[in-house]
Each structure stands twice: as C-alpha cells, then as structure tokens.
PDB file of C-alpha atoms in Angstrom:
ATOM      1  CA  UNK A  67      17.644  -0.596  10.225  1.00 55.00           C
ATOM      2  CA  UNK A  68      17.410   0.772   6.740  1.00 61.00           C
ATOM      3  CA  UNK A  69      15.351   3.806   6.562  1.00 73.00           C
ATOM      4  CA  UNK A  70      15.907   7.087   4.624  1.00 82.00           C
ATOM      5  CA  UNK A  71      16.585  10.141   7.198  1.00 88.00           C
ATOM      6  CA  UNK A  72      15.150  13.301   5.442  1.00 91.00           C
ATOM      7  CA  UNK A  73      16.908  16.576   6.555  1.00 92.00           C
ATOM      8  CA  UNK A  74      15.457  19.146   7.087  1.00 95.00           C
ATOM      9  CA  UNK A  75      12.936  18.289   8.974  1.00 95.00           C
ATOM     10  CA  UNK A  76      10.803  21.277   8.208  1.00 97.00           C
ATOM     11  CA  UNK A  77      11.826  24.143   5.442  1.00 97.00           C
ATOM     12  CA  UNK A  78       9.570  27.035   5.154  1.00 97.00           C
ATOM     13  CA  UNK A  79      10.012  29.150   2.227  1.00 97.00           C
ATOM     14  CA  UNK A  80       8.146  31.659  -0.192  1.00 97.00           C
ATOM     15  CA  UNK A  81       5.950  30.747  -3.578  1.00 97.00           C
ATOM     16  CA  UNK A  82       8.445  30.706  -6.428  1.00 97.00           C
ATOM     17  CA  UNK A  83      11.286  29.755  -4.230  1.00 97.00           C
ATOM     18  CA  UNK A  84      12.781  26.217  -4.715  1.00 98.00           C
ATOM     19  CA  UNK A  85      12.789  23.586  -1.848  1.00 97.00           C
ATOM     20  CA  UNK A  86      15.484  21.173  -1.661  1.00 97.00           C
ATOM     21  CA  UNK A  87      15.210  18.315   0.226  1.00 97.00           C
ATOM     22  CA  UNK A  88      17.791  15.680   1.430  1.00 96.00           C
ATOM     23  CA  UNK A  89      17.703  12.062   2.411  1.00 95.00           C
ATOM     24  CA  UNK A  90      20.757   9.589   3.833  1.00 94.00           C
ATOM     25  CA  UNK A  91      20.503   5.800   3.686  1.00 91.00           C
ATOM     26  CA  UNK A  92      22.530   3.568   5.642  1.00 88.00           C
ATOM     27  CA  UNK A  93      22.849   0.154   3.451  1.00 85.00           C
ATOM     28  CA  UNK A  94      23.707  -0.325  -0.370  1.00 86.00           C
ATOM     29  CA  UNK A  95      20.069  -0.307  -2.876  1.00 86.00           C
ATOM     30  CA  UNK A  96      19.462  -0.371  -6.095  1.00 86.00           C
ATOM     31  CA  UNK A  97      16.364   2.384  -6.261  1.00 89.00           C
ATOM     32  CA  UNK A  98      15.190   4.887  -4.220  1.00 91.00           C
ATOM     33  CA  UNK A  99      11.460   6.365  -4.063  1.00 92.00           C
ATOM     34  CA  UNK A 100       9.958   9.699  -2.976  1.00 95.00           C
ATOM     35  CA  UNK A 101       6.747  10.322  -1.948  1.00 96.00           C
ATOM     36  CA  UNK A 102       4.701  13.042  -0.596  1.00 97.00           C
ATOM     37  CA  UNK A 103       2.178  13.063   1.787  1.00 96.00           C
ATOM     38  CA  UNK A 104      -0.527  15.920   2.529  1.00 94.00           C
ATOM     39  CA  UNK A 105      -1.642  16.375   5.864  1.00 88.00           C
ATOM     40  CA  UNK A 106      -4.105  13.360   7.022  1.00 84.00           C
ATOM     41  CA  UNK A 107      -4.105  11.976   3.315  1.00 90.00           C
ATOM     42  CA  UNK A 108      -2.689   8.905   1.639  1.00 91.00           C
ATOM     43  CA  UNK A 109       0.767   9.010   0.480  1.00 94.00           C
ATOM     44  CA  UNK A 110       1.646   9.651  -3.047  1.00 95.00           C
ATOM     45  CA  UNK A 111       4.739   8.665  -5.201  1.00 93.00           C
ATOM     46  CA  UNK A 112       6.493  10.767  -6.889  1.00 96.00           C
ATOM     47  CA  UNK A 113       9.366   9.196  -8.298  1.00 94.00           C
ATOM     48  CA  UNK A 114      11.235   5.769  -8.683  1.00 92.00           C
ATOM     49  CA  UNK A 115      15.518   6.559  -9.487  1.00 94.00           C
ATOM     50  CA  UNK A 116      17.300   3.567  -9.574  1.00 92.00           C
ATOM     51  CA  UNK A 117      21.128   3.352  -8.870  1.00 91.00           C
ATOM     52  CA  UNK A 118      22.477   3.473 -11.960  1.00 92.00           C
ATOM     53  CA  UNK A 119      20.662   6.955 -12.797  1.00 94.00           C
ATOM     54  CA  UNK A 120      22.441  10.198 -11.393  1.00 94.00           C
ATOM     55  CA  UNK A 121      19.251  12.151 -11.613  1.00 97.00           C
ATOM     56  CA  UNK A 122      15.848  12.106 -12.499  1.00 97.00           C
ATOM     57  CA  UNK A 123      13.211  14.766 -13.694  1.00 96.00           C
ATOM     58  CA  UNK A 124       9.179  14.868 -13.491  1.00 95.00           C
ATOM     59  CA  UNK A 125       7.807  18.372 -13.770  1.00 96.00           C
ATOM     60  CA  UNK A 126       9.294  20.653 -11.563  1.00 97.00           C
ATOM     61  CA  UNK A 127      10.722  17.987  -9.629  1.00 98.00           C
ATOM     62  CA  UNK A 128      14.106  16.688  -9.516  1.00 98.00           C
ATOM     63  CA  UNK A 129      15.685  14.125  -8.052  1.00 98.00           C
ATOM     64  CA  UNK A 130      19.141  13.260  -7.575  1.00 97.00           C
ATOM     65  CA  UNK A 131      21.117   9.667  -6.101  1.00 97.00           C
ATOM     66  CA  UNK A 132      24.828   9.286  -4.990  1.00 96.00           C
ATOM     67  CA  UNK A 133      25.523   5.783  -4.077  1.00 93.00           C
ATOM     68  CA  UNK A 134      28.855   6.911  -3.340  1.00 94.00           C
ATOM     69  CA  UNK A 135      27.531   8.909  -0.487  1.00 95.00           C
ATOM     70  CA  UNK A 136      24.304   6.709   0.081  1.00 94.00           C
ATOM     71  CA  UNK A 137      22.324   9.926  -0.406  1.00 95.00           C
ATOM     72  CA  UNK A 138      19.499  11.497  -2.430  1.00 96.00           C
ATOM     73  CA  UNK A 139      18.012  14.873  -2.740  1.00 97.00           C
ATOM     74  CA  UNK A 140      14.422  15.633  -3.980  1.00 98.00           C
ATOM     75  CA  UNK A 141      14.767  19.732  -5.767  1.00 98.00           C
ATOM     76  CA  UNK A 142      10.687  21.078  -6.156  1.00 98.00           C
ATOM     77  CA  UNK A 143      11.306  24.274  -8.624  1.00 97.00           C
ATOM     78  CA  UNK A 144       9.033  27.274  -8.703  1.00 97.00           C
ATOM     79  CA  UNK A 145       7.093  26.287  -5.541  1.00 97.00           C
ATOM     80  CA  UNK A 146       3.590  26.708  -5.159  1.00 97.00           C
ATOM     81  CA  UNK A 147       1.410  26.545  -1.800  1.00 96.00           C
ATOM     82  CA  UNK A 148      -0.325  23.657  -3.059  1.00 96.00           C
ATOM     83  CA  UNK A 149       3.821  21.804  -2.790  1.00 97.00           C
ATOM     84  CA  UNK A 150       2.667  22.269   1.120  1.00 97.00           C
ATOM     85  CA  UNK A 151       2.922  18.658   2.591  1.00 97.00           C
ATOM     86  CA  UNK A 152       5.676  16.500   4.099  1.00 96.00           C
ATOM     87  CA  UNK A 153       7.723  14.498   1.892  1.00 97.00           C
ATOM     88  CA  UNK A 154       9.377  11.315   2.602  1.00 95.00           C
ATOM     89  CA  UNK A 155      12.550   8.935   0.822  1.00 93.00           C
ATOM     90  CA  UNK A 156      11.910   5.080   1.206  1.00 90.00           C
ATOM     91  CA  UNK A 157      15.187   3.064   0.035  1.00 88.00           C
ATOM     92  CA  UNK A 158      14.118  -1.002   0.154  1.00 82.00           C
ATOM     93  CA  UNK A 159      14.748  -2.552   2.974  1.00 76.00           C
ATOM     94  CA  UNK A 160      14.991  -5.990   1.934  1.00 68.00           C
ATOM     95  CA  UNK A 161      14.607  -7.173  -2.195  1.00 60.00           C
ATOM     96  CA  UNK A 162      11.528  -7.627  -1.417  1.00 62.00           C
ATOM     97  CA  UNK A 163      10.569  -4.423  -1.960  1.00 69.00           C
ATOM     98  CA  UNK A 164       9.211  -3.463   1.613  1.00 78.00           C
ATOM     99  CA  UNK A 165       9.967   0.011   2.099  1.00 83.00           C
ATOM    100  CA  UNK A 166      11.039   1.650   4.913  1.00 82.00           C
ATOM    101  CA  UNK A 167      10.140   5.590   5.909  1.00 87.00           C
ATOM    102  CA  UNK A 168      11.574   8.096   7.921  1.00 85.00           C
ATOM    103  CA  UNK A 169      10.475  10.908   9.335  1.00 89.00           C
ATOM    104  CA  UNK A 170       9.845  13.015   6.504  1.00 93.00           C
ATOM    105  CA  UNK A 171      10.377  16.983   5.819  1.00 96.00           C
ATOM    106  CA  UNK A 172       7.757  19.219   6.321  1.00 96.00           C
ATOM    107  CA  UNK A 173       7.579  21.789   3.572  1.00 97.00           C
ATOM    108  CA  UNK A 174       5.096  25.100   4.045  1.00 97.00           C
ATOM    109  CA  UNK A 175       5.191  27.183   0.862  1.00 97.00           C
ATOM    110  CA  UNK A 176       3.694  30.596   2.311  1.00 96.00           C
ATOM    111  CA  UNK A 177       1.473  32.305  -0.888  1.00 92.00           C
TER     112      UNK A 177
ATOM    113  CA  UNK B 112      -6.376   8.685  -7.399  1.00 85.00           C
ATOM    114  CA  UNK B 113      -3.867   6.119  -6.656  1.00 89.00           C
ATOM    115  CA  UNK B 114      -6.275   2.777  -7.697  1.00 94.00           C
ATOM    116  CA  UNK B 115      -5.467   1.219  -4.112  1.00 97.00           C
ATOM    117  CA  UNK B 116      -9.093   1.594  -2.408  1.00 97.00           C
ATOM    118  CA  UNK B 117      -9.410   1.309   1.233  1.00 98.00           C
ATOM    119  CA  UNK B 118     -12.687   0.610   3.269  1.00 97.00           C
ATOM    120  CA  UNK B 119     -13.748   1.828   5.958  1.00 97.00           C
ATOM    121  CA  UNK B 120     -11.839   5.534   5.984  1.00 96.00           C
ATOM    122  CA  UNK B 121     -12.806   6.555   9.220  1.00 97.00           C
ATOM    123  CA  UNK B 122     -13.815   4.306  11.971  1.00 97.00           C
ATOM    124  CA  UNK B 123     -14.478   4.545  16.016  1.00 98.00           C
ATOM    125  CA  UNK B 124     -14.442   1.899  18.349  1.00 97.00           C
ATOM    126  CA  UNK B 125     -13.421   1.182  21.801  1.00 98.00           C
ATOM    127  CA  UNK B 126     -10.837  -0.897  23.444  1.00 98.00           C
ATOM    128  CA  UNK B 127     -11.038  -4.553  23.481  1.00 98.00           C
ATOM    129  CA  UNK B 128     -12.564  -4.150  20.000  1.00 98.00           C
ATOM    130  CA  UNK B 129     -11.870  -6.029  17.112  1.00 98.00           C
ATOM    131  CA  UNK B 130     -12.403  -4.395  13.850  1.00 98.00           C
ATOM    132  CA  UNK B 131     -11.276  -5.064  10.072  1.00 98.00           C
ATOM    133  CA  UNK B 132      -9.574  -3.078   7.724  1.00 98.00           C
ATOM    134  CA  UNK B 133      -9.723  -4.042   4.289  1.00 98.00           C
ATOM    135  CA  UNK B 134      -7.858  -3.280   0.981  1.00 98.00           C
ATOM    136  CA  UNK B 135      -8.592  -3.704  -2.764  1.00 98.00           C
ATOM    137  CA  UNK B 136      -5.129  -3.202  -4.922  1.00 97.00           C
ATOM    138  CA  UNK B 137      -4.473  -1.599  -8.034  1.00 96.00           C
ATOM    139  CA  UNK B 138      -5.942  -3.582 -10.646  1.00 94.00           C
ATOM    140  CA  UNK B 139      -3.292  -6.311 -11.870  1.00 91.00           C
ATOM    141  CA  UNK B 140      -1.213  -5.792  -8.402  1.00 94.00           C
ATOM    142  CA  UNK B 141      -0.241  -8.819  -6.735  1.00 93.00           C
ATOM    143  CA  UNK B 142       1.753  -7.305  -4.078  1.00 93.00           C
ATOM    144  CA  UNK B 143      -0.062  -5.559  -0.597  1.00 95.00           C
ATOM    145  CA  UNK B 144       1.261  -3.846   1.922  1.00 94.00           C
ATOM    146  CA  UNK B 145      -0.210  -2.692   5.199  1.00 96.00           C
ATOM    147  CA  UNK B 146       1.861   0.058   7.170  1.00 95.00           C
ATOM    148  CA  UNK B 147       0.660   2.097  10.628  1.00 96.00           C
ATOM    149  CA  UNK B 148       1.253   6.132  10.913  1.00 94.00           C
ATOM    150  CA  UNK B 149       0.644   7.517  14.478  1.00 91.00           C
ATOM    151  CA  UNK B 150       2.250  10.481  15.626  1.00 83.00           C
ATOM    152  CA  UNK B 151       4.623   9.289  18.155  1.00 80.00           C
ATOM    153  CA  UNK B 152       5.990   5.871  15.526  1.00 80.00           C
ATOM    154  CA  UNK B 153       5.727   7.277  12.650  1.00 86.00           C
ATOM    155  CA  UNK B 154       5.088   5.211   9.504  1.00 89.00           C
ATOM    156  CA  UNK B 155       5.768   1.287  10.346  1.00 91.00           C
ATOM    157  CA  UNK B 156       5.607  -1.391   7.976  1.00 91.00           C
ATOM    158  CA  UNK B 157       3.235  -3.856   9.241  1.00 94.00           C
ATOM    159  CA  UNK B 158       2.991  -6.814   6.895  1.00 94.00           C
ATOM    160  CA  UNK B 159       3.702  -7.997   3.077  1.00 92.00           C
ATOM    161  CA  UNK B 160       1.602 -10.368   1.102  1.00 94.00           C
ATOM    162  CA  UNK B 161       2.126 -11.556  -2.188  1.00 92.00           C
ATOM    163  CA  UNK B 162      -0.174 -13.439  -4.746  1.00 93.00           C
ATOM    164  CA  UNK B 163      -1.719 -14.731  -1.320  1.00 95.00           C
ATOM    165  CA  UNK B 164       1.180 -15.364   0.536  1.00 95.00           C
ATOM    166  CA  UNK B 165       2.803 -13.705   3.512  1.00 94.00           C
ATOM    167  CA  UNK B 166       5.950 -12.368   2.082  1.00 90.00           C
ATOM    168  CA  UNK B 167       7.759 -10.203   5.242  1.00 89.00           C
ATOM    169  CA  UNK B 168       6.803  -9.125   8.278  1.00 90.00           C
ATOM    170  CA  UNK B 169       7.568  -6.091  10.129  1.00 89.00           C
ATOM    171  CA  UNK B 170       6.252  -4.447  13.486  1.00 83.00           C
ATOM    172  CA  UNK B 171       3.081  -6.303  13.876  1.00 93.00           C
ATOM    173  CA  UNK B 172       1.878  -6.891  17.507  1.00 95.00           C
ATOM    174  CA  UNK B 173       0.870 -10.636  18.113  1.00 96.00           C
ATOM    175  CA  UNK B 174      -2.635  -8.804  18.305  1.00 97.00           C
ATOM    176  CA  UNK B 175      -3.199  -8.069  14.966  1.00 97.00           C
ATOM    177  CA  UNK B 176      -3.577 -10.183  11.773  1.00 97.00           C
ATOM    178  CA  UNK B 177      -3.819  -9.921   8.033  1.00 97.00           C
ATOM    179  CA  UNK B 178      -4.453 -12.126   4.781  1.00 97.00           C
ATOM    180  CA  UNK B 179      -5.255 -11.964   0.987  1.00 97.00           C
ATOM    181  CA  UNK B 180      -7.508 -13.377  -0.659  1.00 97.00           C
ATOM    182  CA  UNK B 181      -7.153 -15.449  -4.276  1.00 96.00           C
ATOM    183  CA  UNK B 182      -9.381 -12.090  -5.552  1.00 95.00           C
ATOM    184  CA  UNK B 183      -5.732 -10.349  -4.150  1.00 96.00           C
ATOM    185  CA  UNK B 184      -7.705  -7.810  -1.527  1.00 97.00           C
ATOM    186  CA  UNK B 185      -5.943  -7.938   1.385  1.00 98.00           C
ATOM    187  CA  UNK B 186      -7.356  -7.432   5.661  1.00 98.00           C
ATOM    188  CA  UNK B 187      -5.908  -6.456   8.710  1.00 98.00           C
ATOM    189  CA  UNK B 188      -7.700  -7.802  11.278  1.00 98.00           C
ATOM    190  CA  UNK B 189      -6.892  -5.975  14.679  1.00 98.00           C
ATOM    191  CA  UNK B 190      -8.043  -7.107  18.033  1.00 98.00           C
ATOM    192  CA  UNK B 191      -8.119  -6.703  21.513  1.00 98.00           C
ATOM    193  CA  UNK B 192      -7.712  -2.790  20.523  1.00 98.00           C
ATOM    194  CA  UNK B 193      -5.790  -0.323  22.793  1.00 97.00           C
ATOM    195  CA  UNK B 194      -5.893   3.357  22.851  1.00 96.00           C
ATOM    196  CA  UNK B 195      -2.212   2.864  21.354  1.00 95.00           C
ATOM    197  CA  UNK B 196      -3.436   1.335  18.477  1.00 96.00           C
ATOM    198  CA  UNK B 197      -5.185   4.913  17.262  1.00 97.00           C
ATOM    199  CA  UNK B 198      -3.548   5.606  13.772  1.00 96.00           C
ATOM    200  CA  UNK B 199      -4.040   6.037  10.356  1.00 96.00           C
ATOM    201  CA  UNK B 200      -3.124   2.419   8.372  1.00 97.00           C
ATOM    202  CA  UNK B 201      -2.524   2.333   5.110  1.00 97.00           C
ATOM    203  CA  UNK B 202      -2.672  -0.060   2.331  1.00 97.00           C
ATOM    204  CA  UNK B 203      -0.098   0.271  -0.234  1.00 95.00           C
ATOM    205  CA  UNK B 204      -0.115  -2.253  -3.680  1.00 95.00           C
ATOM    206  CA  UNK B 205       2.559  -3.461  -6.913  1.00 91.00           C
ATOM    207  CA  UNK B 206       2.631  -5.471  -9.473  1.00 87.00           C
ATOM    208  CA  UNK B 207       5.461  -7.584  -7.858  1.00 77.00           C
ATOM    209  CA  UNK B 208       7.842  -8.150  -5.247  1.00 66.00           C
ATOM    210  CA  UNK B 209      10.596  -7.365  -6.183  1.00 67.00           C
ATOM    211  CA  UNK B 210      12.614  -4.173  -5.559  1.00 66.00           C
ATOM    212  CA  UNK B 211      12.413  -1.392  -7.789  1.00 74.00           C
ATOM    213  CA  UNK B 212       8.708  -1.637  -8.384  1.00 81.00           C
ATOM    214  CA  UNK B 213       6.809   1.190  -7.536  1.00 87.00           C
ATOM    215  CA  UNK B 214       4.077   1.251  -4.252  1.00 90.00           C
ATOM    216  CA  UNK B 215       1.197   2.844  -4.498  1.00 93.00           C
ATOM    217  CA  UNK B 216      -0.591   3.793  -1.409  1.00 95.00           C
ATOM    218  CA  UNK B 217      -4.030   4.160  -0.257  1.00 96.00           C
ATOM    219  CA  UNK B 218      -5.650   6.944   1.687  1.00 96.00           C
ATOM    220  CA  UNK B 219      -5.901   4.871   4.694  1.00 96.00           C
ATOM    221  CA  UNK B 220      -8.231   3.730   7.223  1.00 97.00           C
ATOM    222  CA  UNK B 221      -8.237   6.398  10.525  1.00 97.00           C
ATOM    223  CA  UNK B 222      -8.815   4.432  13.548  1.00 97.00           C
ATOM    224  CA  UNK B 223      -9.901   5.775  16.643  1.00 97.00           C
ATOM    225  CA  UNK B 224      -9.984   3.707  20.061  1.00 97.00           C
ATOM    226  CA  UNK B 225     -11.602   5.503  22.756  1.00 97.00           C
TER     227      UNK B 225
END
C-alpha cells in the first residue's frame, strides 16, 4: 500500500542542532504533507509540497520532494526542545485525498 | 487550534459497549476523515465522507459505523467494543476531496475499553 516510511525512526540531538528527517513513497503523487504530532495530542500539519516544487520553506522548516527518487525530507533548523514530537509524511493514497501514515520519526531535542 | 473539534476527548467504557464519537469540521470543510492510532497499528484510516457521502473506506471493522450529517459533522459509531478497540481516533477535515488539499486534524477522542 502507499504509505510514507519515515527514517529514522528516532533522532536524538542537541538544542541548536538541525534534525533532518526522511520519508520514501512507493507509488507516483502529486503532493506530499508533513505533519507533526506531540505525544498524546492531535496531529498538526506542517506543510503541503506538491510535485512540481523541489522544495519548500515555513520558518525553520524545510522541506524537500524528488519524484525521481519518490522521496522527501523534512530539515527543522536551529532546534528547540519544544521541536520534541514525532513527525510523520502522508503521500495520497488514492485522488481522493485519503492519506496514508507511517510510522513516524521520533525527534527528542535535549535543552 | 486546528478548527476540527472533537467531543468527547476522553472516554471509558467496557466491552460490549457502544459509544459515539463525534466531529465538527473546520468551518466551510466538506470533507471528514476518521483515522484510529493505537500503539501496536499505528495510525489507520478508517473512513471518508464527503458533503454527506461516504467517499472511501479503509480498515473499518464490520463493527463500527460512521455518517455526516447535511450540518457536515461527522460520527463514528463503535459497537460491540473490545479491549482491541482502545485508541486514540481522530477526526481530520478539508475543504474538498481532492488531492492536494490540506487535512486538518483534531485532537482526538481517547477511548478506553476495560
């Protein structure tokens, strides 16, 4: 089935250092979304890129897509402790926009 | 605040149960989405509606149900409850069905079975 396979599945680094997170997809899309979730809460998006963008910037965030390579990578700059939460890539599994999730990457930023 | 408001957030019950989860979308969403997170499945899509209609279905047991309503808030009805069915379900809402718009998620409903 089509769901995004985040790697690593856990990354623990220091406050300031950047996190970079990677996803693989197994069918063709045309957009790609990443959300994060905090422990226990709902999850929130973070950003839509769509497959004719390369890469995509909201804050300190940055996303990247290669068709080519049916991957994506989500880049968090300057992390803080509050960046602690797992983080997931949905690609569409159908056009009808039903997303699909993997298992996500758990991220600890240690103050 | 994502806009998608879920009701109850917490809620304990014990097997054979019924209970219903229910789900008011972002305001002008026609879309709803109800997916399960448990620890051992991970997060499933359940079931799609749109403007009313049931759009796509996913891993929903024969057990549990959903619908939405011409005001667009959605249910998930689940019955005959097991212990497996103890998870966190969220609703998740946009403004169409088509791919490429963005979902917006609820904080979910915790259920419990004991």
């Amino acid at each position: 089935s089509q769901q995004g396979e985040e790697d690593p599945q856990a990354l623990s680094i220091q406050e300031g250092e950047n996190a970079t997170m990677n996803c693989s997809y197994k069918t063709s899309i045309n957009n790609l979304q990443w959300y994060r979730q905090n422990s226990g809460r709902g999850l929130v998006h973070l950003i839509l890129i769509r497959s004719n963008e390369r890469e995509k910037h909201s804050g300190r965030l940055r996303v990247t897509l290669d068709t080519s390579k049916k991957s994506s990578s989500l880049l968090i700059t300057a992390s803080r402790a509050a960046d602690t939460a797992s983080y997931f890539c949905a690609p569409p599994y159908n056009a009808g926009n039903m997303l699909t999730f993997g298992g996500g990457t758990r991220l600890m930023v240690k103050p | 605040d994502s806009g998608v408001t879920q009701t109850p957030k917490h809620l304990i019950t014990a097997t054979g149960q019924r209970v219903t989860l229910r789900c008011s979308p972002r305001s002008g969403d026609l879309s709803v989405y109800w997916y399960q997170q448990s620890l051992d499945q991970g997060l499933q899509f359940l079931i799609q509606y749109y403007n009313g209609e049931e759009r796509a279905k996913g891993n929903i047991l024969e057990r549990f149900s959903a619908q939405q309503f011409p005001d667009l808030h959605s249910e998930l009805n689940l019955s005959s409850l097991e212990l497996g069915d103890s998870a966190l379900y969220f609703c998740a809402s946009s403004a169409r069905t088509a791919t490429g718009n963005t979902i917006y998620f609820g904080e979910g409903s915790w259920l419990t079975v004991v």
